Short mmCIF file of N, CA and C in Angstrom, two decimals:
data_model
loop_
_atom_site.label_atom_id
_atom_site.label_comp_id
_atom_site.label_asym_id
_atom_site.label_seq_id
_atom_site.Cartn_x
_atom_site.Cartn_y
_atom_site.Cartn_z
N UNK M 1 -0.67 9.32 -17.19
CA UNK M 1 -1.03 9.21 -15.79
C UNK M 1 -1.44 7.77 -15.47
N UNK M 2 -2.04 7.20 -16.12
CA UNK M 2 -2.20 5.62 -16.17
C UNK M 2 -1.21 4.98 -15.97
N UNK M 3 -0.05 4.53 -16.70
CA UNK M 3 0.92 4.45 -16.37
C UNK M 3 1.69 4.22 -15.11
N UNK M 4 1.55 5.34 -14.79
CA UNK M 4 2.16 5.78 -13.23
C UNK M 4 1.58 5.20 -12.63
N UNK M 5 0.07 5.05 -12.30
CA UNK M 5 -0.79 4.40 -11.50
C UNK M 5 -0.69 3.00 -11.44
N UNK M 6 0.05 1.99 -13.13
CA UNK M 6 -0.35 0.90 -13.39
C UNK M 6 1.40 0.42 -12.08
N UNK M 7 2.00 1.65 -12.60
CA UNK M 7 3.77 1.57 -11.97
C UNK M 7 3.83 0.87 -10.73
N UNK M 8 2.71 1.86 -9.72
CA UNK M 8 2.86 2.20 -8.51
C UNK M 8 2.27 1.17 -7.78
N UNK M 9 0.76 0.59 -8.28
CA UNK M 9 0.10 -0.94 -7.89
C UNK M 9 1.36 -2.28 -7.86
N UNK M 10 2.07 -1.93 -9.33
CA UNK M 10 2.54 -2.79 -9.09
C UNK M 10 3.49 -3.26 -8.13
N UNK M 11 4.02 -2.18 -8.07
CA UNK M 11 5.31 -1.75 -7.08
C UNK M 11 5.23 -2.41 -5.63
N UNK M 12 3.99 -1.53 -5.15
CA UNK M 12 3.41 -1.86 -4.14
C UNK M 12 2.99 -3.49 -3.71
N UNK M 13 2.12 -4.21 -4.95
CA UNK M 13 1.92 -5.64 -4.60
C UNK M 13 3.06 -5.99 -4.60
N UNK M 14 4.50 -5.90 -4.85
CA UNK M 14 5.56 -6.87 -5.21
C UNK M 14 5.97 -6.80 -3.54
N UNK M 15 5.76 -5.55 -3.13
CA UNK M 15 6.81 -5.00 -1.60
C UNK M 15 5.80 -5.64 -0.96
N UNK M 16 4.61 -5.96 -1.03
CA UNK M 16 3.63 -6.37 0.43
C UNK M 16 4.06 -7.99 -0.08
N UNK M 17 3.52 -8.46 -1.12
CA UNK M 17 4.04 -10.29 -1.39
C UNK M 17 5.50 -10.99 -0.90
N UNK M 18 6.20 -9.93 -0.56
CA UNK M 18 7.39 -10.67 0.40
C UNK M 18 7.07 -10.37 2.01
N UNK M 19 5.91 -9.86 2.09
CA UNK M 19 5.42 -10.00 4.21
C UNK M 19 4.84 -10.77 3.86
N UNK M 20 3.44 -11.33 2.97
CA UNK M 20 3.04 -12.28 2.97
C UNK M 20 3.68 -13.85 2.97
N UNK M 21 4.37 -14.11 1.91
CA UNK M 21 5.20 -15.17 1.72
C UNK M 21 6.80 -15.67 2.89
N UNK M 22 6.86 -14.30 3.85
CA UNK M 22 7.48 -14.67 4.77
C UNK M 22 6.72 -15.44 5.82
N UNK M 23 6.05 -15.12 6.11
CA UNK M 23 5.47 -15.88 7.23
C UNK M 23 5.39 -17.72 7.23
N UNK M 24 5.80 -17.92 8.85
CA UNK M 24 5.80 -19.53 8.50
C UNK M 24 4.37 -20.07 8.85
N UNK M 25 4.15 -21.34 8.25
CA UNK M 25 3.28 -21.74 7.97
C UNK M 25 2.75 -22.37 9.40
N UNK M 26 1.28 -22.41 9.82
CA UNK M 26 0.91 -23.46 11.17
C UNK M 26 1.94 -24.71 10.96
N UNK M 27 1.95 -24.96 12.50
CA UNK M 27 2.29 -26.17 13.20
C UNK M 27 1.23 -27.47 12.92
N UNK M 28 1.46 -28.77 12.19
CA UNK M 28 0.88 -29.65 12.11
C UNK M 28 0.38 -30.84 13.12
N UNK M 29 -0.65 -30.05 13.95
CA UNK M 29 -1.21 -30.05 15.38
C UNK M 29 -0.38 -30.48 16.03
N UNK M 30 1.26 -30.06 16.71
CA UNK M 30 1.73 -30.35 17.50
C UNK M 30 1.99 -28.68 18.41
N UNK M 31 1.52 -27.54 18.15
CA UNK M 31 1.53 -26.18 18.54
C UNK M 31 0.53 -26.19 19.56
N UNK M 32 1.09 -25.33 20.47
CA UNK M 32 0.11 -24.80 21.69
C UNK M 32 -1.04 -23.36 21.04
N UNK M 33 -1.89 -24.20 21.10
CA UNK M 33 -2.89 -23.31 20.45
C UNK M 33 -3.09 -21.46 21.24
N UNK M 34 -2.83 -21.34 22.37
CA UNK M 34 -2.43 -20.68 23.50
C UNK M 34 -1.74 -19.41 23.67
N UNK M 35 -0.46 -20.00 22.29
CA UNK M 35 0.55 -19.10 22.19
C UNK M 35 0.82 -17.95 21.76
N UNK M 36 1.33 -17.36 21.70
CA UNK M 36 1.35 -15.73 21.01
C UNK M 36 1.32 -15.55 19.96
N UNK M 37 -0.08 -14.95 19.23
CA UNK M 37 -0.13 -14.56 17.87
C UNK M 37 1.21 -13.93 17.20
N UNK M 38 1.32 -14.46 16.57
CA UNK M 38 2.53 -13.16 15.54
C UNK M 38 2.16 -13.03 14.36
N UNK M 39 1.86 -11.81 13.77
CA UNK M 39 1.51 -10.83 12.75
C UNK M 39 1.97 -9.88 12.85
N UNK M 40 2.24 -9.07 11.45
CA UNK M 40 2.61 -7.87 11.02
C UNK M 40 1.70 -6.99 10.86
N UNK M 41 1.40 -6.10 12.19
CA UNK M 41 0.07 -5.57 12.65
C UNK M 41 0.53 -4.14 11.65
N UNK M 42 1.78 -3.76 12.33
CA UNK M 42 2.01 -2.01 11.96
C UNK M 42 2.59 -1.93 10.25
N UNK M 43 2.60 -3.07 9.40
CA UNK M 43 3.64 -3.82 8.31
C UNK M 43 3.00 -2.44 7.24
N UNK M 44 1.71 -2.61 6.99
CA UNK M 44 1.18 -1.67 6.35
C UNK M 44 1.06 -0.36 5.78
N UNK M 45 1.50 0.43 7.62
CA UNK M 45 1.12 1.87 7.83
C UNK M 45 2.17 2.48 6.77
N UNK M 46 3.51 2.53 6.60
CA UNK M 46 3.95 3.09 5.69
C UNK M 46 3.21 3.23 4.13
N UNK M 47 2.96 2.35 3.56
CA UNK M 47 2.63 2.23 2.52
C UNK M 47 1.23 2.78 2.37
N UNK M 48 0.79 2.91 3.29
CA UNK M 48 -0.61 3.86 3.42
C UNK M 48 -0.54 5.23 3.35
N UNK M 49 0.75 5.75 4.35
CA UNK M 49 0.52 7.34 4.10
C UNK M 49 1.12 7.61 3.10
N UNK M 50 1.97 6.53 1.79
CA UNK M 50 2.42 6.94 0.92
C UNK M 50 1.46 7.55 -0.17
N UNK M 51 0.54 6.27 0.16
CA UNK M 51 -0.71 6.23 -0.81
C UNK M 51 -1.52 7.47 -0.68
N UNK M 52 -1.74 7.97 0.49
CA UNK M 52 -2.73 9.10 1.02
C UNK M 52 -2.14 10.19 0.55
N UNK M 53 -0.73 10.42 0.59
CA UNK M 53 0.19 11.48 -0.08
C UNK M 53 0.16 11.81 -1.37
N UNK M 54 0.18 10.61 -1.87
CA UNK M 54 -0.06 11.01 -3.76
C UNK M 54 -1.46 10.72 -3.60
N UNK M 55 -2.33 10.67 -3.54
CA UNK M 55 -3.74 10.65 -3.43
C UNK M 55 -4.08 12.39 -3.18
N UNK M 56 -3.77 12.85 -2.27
CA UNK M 56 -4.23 14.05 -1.54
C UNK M 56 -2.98 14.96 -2.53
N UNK M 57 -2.18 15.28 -3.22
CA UNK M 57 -1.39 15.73 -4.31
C UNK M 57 -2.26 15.85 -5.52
N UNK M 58 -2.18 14.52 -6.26
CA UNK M 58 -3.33 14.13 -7.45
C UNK M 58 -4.53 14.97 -7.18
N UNK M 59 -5.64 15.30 -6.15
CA UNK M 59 -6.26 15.98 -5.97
C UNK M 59 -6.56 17.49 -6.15
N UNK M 60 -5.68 17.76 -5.15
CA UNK M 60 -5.10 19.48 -5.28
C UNK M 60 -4.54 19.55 -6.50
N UNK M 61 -3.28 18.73 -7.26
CA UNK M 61 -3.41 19.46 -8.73
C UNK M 61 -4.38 19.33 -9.39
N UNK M 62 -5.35 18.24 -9.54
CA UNK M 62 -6.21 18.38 -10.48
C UNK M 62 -7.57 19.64 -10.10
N UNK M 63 -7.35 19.83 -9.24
CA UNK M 63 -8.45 21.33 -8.33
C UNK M 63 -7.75 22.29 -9.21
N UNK M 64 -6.42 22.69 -8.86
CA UNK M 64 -5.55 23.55 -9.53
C UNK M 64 -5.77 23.92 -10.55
N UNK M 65 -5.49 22.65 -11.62
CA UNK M 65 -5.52 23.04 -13.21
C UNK M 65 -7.56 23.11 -13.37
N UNK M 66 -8.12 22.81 -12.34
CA UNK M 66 -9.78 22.76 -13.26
C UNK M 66 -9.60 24.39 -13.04
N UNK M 67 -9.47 24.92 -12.07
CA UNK M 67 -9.33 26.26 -11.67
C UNK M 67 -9.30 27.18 -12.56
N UNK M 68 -7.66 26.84 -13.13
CA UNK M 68 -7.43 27.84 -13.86
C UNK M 68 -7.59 27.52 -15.30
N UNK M 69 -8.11 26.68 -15.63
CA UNK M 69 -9.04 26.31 -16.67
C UNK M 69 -9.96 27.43 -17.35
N UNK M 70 -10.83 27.74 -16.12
CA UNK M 70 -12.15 28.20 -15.91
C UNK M 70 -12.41 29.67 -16.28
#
């Protein structure tokens, strides 16, 4: 199960380090300070309910097997 977990971090940092490294860099004070932010506001949300999905899974089985453990 470690493993999987070590899999899935990694996975994940590799897919977010290409939104980061896209972005261009400030204007060397010749930019209208004024202008329209641009960021990758919504860039995230996928990769969140992925996370919440196997999170909330991992849970309920491990409820499961203490269960019938018992």
């Amino acid at each position: 199960m470690k493993i999987i977990r070590i899999i899935f971090l990694v996975f994940f940092l590799v897919l977010n380090m290409s939104s980061v490294l896209s972005q261009t860099p400030p204007c060397p004070g010749g930019c209208d300070p004024e202008g329209p932010l641009e960021g990758p506001i919504n860039e995230g949300l996928p990769y969140l309910i992925v996370a919440g999905l196997l999170l909330g899974t991992a849970v309920i089985y491990r409820n499961k097997t203490k269960k019938a453990s018992i």
